[in-house]
Amino acid sequence: MNPQPTSHDALEVIPLGGMGEIGKNMFAYRYGDEILVVDGGLAFPEAHQLGIDLIIPKIDYLQENAALIKGWILTHGHEDHIGSLPYIMPRLPRVPMYSAALTLGLLREKLSEFGIKEADTDLREVEIDAQVKIGQHFVVDFFRITHSIPDNMGYVLTTPVGKVVHTGDFKIDRTPTDGKLSQLDRIEKAGDEGVLLLISDSTNAERPGWSISEAEVAENMEELIKAARGRVFITTFASQTHRVQNIIKSSEKLGRRVVMEGRSMLKYAQVSQQLGYMEFKDPLVTSDEVGSMQDSQVLYICTGSQGQPMSVLSRLAFGNHAKIALKRGDTVILSSSPIPGNEEAVNTVINRLYEIGVDVLYPPNQKVHASGHGSREEQLHILNLARPKYFLPWHGEPRHQINHARLAQTATRPPQRTLVAKNGDIVRLTPDDFKVVGTVPAGAVYVDGLGVGDIGDDIIMDRMSMSQEGVLIITAVLHPTPHIELVSRGFIRSNRELENQIRKVALEAVEQGTRDKKRLEDIRDDMYGAVRRFVRKVTGRNPVLIPLLVD
Amino acid sequence: MNPQPTSHDALEVIPLGGMGEIGKNMFAYRYGDEILVVDGGLAFPEAHQLGIDLIIPKIDYLQENAALIKGWILTHGHEDHIGSLPYIMPRLPRVPMYSAALTLGLLREKLSEFGIKEADTDLREVEIDAQVKIGQHFVVDFFRITHSIPDNMGYVLTTPVGKVVHTGDFKIDRTPTDGKLSQLDRIEKAGDEGVLLLISDSTNAERPGWSISEAEVAENMEELIKAARGRVFITTFASQTHRVQNIIKSSEKLGRRVVMEGRSMLKYAQVSQQLGYMEFKDPLVTSDEVGSMQDSQVLYICTGSQGQPMSVLSRLAFGNHAKIALKRGDTVILSSSPIPGNEEAVNTVINRLYEIGVDVLYPPNQKVHASGHGSREEQLHILNLARPKYFLPWHGEPRHQINHARLAQTATRPPQRTLVAKNGDIVRLTPDDFKVVGTVPAGAVYVDGLGVGDIGDDIIMDRMSMSQEGVLIITAVLHPTPHIELVSRGFIRSNRELENQIRKVALEAVEQGTRDKKRLEDIRDDMYGAVRRFVRKVTGRNPVLIPLLVD
């Protein structure tokens, strides 16, 4: 379906990521000849997306309409909201990009890693509750809303057709780490004035009640640190800035020096500290300086909460960290929950830690983690404040979007219409209508090694086949005397008899084809077919078969 | 370490599976020149065990000591207790194998699928509380204990050195589906007489409290079935015989005919019904006969609770079932929890079901599943009944075994010693001592296609590499004029320029080697190294590189 021509009585919301998935959040608003872009996040691959490092959104629509882009706003500094920008920004025009200080600080770090010059960007730092006019038709009123990182923003977007409230990622933490409460009055005020559309975070639409405050997690963690006799190791997401801050506070209070281990952990902490979002009295010590300190005087904060193979915690658990070896008496706290798909990796790490004999503490038996996203009561509270005419559940898989949609029907004034949109949908909004009117290209662009977009699903399918059955290469050398050479990887343990049989089957096909004076391609196909049937019959397997003919 | 010579003052417990893992349960008791074997289960591969169909225990120890095996007992009919038998039994002598009717019924079905003749086995059906003497030194007193399948047994083993109580898999269900309570008095009586060793199920050693009864699950399910307007589809483990029975009862009560879909579901139901372990008034209808029935008169029980790609539920969710198409108004109940590692697959199925628009119900928001294994209170109850001198936590990963070991310290009379054993340990037991004195070969034998044991970890590693980066085959043809042919799978999208560059790099290495009159192997190695360095530099990737030289 092609986009219909854009008229001046409608606002279009065009999600390029973050609908039907948790990850690579990005969407565009279009009114007439003006486009406003929101975020540019990345997603991590699922298990079946073999060998992919990360996934960024397809931005063909923005590239085709590059001249219309008037501005870009970023809601906060997490990877699923800014992680694609180093890949995307160079392919789009330099436009004003607005966000709060920490978000831009984290982005600058990222851009400099990619060698992108500040001069090629137009980063504009704004206060957390600033008003920004973008183009002729967009007025953005930012507001603070709590999440697991400081400087997290939602906004009210005023357009010629009406107001849009976008929560951004949020939880409603009533005792936030930095004491800065969500500016929910902004949503309520917009609701009083009339909200045409609410776009709200669906992540935890299946969790009843109200989420746990970071303050409660901090208290529980402090109790556990206090109870520990030896060294303490805590892993959490590096990007959980509030959590990391609380751990540092507790450590200082309990007389433990903090050691940070892991590149991403250090990066977030450095940027946050430089910009005044993280405080600590002691300078952080490095693990080299720990030597002279007693076990009870040190606490490590490290990467590896998802069981990533090269992370600090994994290396500790498998006993191959260059400098640190775990021992009985150590306490390890996993202040995190596994993201779906990572359960097995995390489970393996936990089992290894038990085998070493350290004390291992983790949810749910220990209350040492809280989600950064609000549960159903918080989602309902937002709906009741905004009282939107139309509703777009966002930042969720279908199960989350649909449960959020159903929840909206229980609001004091339910929306007149809710759409469960997909990435690429053109959601057209007028004061009296709200529907999907077309689609733009959208989807996943795979990043693998240095390549962006040079891996497609066909390549992934080949990887999948080889991962299950291996590969068998049959080279038929025709001259001077036809003979067959076999090489395999990941197929089967070396087996002379089977190899001889396969050679025989292949050679027969080749000789028959030669006698029949077939074309080389046909001989190759015959050999392929004969070997494939034979291997399947004898081994019950279907390795990826690669027939080569050398004439 | 080699096993020490076995003397007549000690009993050895030798786990071949089920220690440090959940799956492939199997162990041997040895006293003097007599061996008694318990179970012979299989395990399902973890995600990183690529392409493996299933895993069976290594039985070298039993093969080497085949003449000593006096008997074999089976605790119940689940795959992780009897699933390896068709692979193992043909490699061991024909000895008396004792179990209850349903377990042997399921085993017979399995053996016949593998073409193993009953005459080559010695299956001996016993009552659930029978006494069996095996060899000169083993007396087994079976007892009933509740689990998710009927005819589940634990036993008291009386040996010259003392009594061993083995719970088998268990939960203590106080309202079991068939009304048959656990014979806990047998454990208490053994405790009164003195238990030297308790071997108890560690699966849920991290779950506080007492497990939910199947009766409670049945009530909740019946409410949901009653509330459904259209067709109902329920998935659960086929082997959850009690669950399936309860669903059938509720369906009959609510006027719905039952359709079973999926081979394993039908197999378990047929065997259970034939042997009188499952009752239903209506004959089951097939999905072909459903045509004329109203949606509200039919209920499907189907496979797919773990999101297995070829299962009935997955085919329904992805819209490629040959006969049935889901539609709005249908209700799908997942009466199961994903096994660690299957979360992503189950999540995908759930999302698809939401997208179709059916009502999807699953735990934890719906109480439609209960574990077949007891929680901590039940484990503690068993410890308090048996009052063992020594304790061996079994049927668990290290995290479960170790938490079970710690729990044992809170018993009214804690064991004097607990060992967290590994597969292959020789655990030696005398009236006054309990320790690991050696090891026997133990581990995983991979079954893939028709092959048993012809896949090793080296092959899995190759599969892993190819799954991440693909494979690149470089054939250097030396005569008449040297030239290079390239084939790749799963590497990168076809890219003429890159291919030409690789050819050039490879050809240069070959020509240089030829000029230098190097040996063919060395030329091949040079080409390999040159291409590898080049590809890594240009693409950032390390595909599995296969260099071929045709002279």
XYZ file of N, CA and C in Angstrom, chain A residues 365-477:
339
model
N 13.465 -14.686 44.636
C 13.557 -14.943 46.069
C 14.175 -13.764 46.820
N 15.024 -13.005 46.156
C 15.543 -11.768 46.739
C 14.950 -10.600 45.954
N 14.457 -9.600 46.672
C 13.828 -8.455 45.987
C 14.893 -7.436 45.588
N 15.721 -7.812 44.629
C 16.865 -6.983 44.263
C 16.754 -6.422 42.848
N 15.566 -6.417 42.309
C 15.385 -5.830 40.980
C 13.980 -5.243 40.847
N 13.891 -4.136 40.169
C 12.581 -3.577 39.827
C 12.630 -3.159 38.372
N 11.532 -3.331 37.696
C 11.458 -2.921 36.297
C 11.489 -1.398 36.198
N 11.991 -0.895 35.103
C 11.950 0.539 34.840
C 10.629 0.981 34.216
N 9.736 0.026 34.020
C 8.467 0.330 33.348
C 7.289 0.091 34.294
N 6.312 0.962 34.228
C 5.168 0.898 35.128
C 4.268 -0.297 34.867
N 3.619 -0.760 35.920
C 2.658 -1.848 35.806
C 1.273 -1.292 35.470
N 0.279 -2.159 35.483
C -1.060 -1.803 34.995
C -1.671 -0.599 35.722
N -1.496 -0.529 37.029
C -2.099 0.593 37.756
C -1.510 1.927 37.303
N -0.221 1.905 37.029
C 0.433 3.136 36.570
C -0.018 3.496 35.154
N -0.154 2.474 34.316
C -0.640 2.720 32.950
C -2.049 3.300 32.992
N -2.855 2.760 33.900
C -4.236 3.236 34.020
C -4.262 4.670 34.543
N -3.376 4.973 35.476
C -3.286 6.318 36.020
C -3.001 7.325 34.910
N -2.059 6.988 34.037
C -1.728 7.871 32.909
C -2.952 8.065 31.997
N -3.641 6.964 31.707
C -4.843 7.056 30.864
C -5.880 7.977 31.510
N -6.018 7.874 32.827
C -7.020 8.688 33.525
C -6.619 10.155 33.613
N -5.321 10.422 33.608
C -4.863 11.819 33.596
C -5.019 12.422 32.202
N -4.657 11.678 31.185
C -4.632 12.225 29.824
C -6.024 12.239 29.186
N -6.840 11.280 29.558
C -8.205 11.155 28.987
C -8.206 11.364 27.464
N -7.420 10.595 26.729
C -7.297 10.842 25.292
C -8.539 10.386 24.521
N -8.744 11.021 23.386
C -9.800 10.563 22.482
C -9.345 9.282 21.785
N -8.101 9.264 21.378
C -7.542 8.091 20.704
C -6.308 7.595 21.461
N -6.025 6.317 21.273
C -4.947 5.714 22.060
C -4.101 4.783 21.198
N -2.782 4.916 21.348
C -1.830 4.098 20.606
C -0.885 3.424 21.610
N -1.134 2.157 21.939
C -0.194 1.464 22.833
C 1.109 1.225 22.077
N 2.208 1.516 22.736
C 3.532 1.558 22.081
C 4.556 0.933 23.009
N 5.716 0.578 22.478
C 6.790 -0.004 23.294
C 6.293 -1.319 23.899
N 5.960 -2.263 22.979
C 5.503 -3.547 23.466
C 5.331 -4.529 22.336
N 5.370 -5.796 22.703
C 5.015 -6.850 21.768
C 3.492 -6.878 21.670
N 2.942 -7.613 20.687
C 1.473 -7.653 20.568
C 0.773 -7.978 21.893
N 1.342 -8.930 22.666
C 0.685 -9.283 23.923
C 0.593 -8.085 24.858
N 1.602 -7.227 24.841
C 1.599 -6.064 25.726
C 0.693 -4.966 25.179
N 0.789 -4.730 23.871
C -0.060 -3.703 23.257
C -1.545 -4.037 23.448
N -1.887 -5.312 23.226
C -3.309 -5.688 23.270
C -3.833 -5.660 24.703
N -3.016 -6.094 25.655
C -3.466 -5.991 27.046
C -3.568 -4.534 27.498
N -2.688 -3.707 26.981
C -2.772 -2.271 27.283
C -4.052 -1.682 26.675
N -4.348 -2.098 25.457
C -5.578 -1.641 24.788
C -6.817 -2.030 25.602
N -6.810 -3.272 26.104
C -7.953 -3.730 26.908
C -8.035 -2.961 28.219
N -6.873 -2.701 28.801
C -6.834 -1.933 30.048
C -7.454 -0.555 29.845
N -7.173 0.038 28.678
C -7.687 1.389 28.403
C -9.213 1.426 28.454
N -9.831 0.301 28.136
C -11.303 0.257 28.173
C -11.844 0.348 29.600
N -10.978 0.164 30.586
C -11.422 0.268 31.985
C -11.130 1.648 32.567
N -10.605 2.572 31.743
C -10.310 3.925 32.232
C -11.610 4.643 32.572
N -11.499 5.698 33.388
C -12.727 6.435 33.763
C -13.410 6.987 32.519
N -12.611 7.436 31.544
C -13.199 7.821 30.249
C -12.401 7.107 29.175
N -12.886 5.944 28.769
C -12.096 5.134 27.819
C -11.921 5.855 26.484
N -10.810 5.634 25.810
C -10.612 6.230 24.483
C -11.710 5.774 23.523
N -12.036 6.639 22.564
C -13.058 6.257 21.573
C -12.508 5.193 20.624
N -11.228 5.263 20.374
C -10.638 4.220 19.529
C -9.183 3.976 19.911
N -8.835 2.695 19.920
C -7.443 2.300 20.166
C -6.959 1.526 18.955
N -5.784 1.843 18.482
C -5.198 1.069 17.382
C -3.960 0.320 17.879
N -3.900 -0.964 17.545
C -2.673 -1.726 17.807
C -1.870 -1.684 16.514
N -0.940 -0.744 16.456
C -0.231 -0.481 15.203
C 0.984 -1.384 15.061
N 1.447 -1.470 13.821
C 2.678 -2.206 13.495
C 3.718 -1.214 12.993
N 4.970 -1.609 13.058
C 6.003 -0.777 12.457
C 5.687 -0.565 10.988
N 5.817 0.672 10.516
C 5.572 0.977 9.118
C 4.155 1.445 8.827
N 3.248 1.265 9.784
C 1.889 1.764 9.570
C 1.896 3.295 9.497
N 1.097 3.837 8.586
C 0.845 5.280 8.609
C -0.461 5.473 9.371
N -0.334 5.954 10.589
C -1.513 6.151 11.429
C -1.949 7.602 11.265
N -3.098 7.791 10.666
C -3.548 9.140 10.325
C -4.553 9.619 11.356
N -4.325 10.832 11.779
C -5.058 11.373 12.913
C -5.650 12.724 12.534
N -6.954 12.823 12.657
C -7.599 14.135 12.520
C -8.426 14.327 13.787
N -9.006 15.495 13.976
C -9.811 15.677 15.188
C -10.947 14.659 15.292
N -11.362 14.078 14.151
C -12.504 13.176 14.174
C -12.209 11.773 13.682
N -10.983 11.508 13.363
C -10.712 10.169 12.839
C -9.301 9.728 13.200
N -9.139 8.424 13.226
C -7.893 7.819 13.695
C -7.814 6.447 13.062
N -6.983 6.309 12.040
C -6.901 5.007 11.386
C -5.583 4.820 10.645
N -5.332 3.567 10.292
C -4.156 3.253 9.492
C -4.547 3.437 8.034
N -3.825 4.303 7.320
C -4.192 4.604 5.936
C -3.172 4.084 4.935
N -2.121 3.473 5.397
C -1.123 2.983 4.450
C 0.094 2.503 5.208
N 1.108 2.149 4.462
C 2.334 1.700 5.122
C 3.545 2.286 4.418
N 4.636 2.363 5.138
C 5.930 2.714 4.562
C 6.855 1.533 4.829
N 7.983 1.434 4.121
C 8.899 0.321 4.403
C 9.371 0.411 5.856
N 9.340 -0.693 6.529
C 9.850 -0.720 7.900
C 10.327 -2.121 8.200
N 11.221 -2.241 9.109
C 11.694 -3.569 9.460
C 13.077 -3.505 10.032
N 13.711 -4.675 10.029
C 14.989 -4.811 10.707
C 16.135 -4.714 9.719
N 17.111 -3.889 10.021
C 18.372 -3.885 9.288
C 19.410 -4.505 10.213
N 20.019 -5.588 9.748
C 20.962 -6.312 10.600
C 22.345 -5.689 10.548
N 22.956 -5.556 11.698
C 24.342 -5.123 11.783
C 25.159 -6.325 12.232
N 26.171 -6.686 11.437
C 27.008 -7.848 11.733
C 28.438 -7.464 11.403
N 29.294 -7.475 12.399
C 30.670 -7.037 12.168
C 30.658 -5.605 11.685
N 31.386 -5.342 10.596
C 31.417 -3.989 10.058
C 30.279 -3.747 9.075
N 29.496 -4.767 8.797
C 28.478 -4.637 7.771
C 27.145 -4.172 8.323
N 26.512 -3.255 7.642
C 25.168 -2.820 7.986
C 24.270 -3.137 6.805
N 23.324 -4.020 6.987
C 22.359 -4.311 5.945
C 22.857 -5.271 4.874
N 24.030 -5.896 5.062
C 24.485 -6.850 4.051
C 24.155 -8.296 4.437
N 23.348 -8.451 5.481
C 22.864 -9.764 5.876
C 21.341 -9.733 5.759
N 20.788 -10.694 5.041
C 19.334 -10.753 4.939
C 18.835 -12.048 5.548
N 17.522 -12.246 5.494
C 16.956 -13.439 6.116
C 17.401 -14.719 5.402
N 17.746 -14.602 4.083
C 18.236 -15.780 3.362
C 19.553 -16.266 3.964
N 20.396 -15.315 4.311
C 21.697 -15.662 4.911
C 21.479 -16.283 6.292
N 20.551 -15.705 7.038
C 20.239 -16.251 8.371
C 19.714 -17.678 8.232
N 18.906 -17.913 7.200
C 18.369 -19.266 6.979
C 19.504 -20.260 6.720
N 20.484 -19.854 5.908
C 21.635 -20.731 5.661
C 22.382 -21.018 6.965
N 22.559 -19.982 7.769
C 23.248 -20.179 9.048
C 22.462 -21.163 9.917
N 21.141 -20.995 9.905
C 20.291 -21.887 10.705
C 20.475 -23.338 10.259
N 20.434 -23.569 8.932
C 20.602 -24.933 8.421
C 21.949 -25.515 8.845
N 22.996 -24.742 8.668
C 24.327 -25.256 9.005
C 24.473 -25.492 10.497
N 23.788 -24.664 11.301
C 23.895 -24.827 12.752
C 23.233 -26.118 13.201
N 22.282 -26.604 12.430
C 21.567 -27.811 12.817
C 22.226 -29.077 12.272
N 22.781 -28.995 11.066
C 23.203 -30.228 10.405
C 24.618 -30.151 9.830
N 25.217 -28.982 9.887
C 26.559 -28.873 9.343
C 26.565 -28.728 7.830
N 27.757 -28.814 7.249
C 27.900 -28.597 5.820
C 28.790 -29.700 5.259
N 28.456 -30.132 4.049
C 29.229 -31.183 3.390
C 29.541 -30.698 1.980
N 30.839 -30.593 1.684
C 31.267 -30.077 0.390
C 31.795 -31.241 -0.446
N 31.209 -31.415 -1.620
C 31.604 -32.520 -2.496
C 32.195 -31.921 -3.753
N 33.465 -32.119 -3.921
C 34.126 -31.594 -5.111
C 34.388 -32.742 -6.083
N 33.806 -32.632 -7.276
C 34.085 -33.622 -8.312
C 35.152 -33.035 -9.241
N 36.299 -33.654 -9.250
C 37.361 -33.222 -10.158
C 37.279 -34.121 -11.389
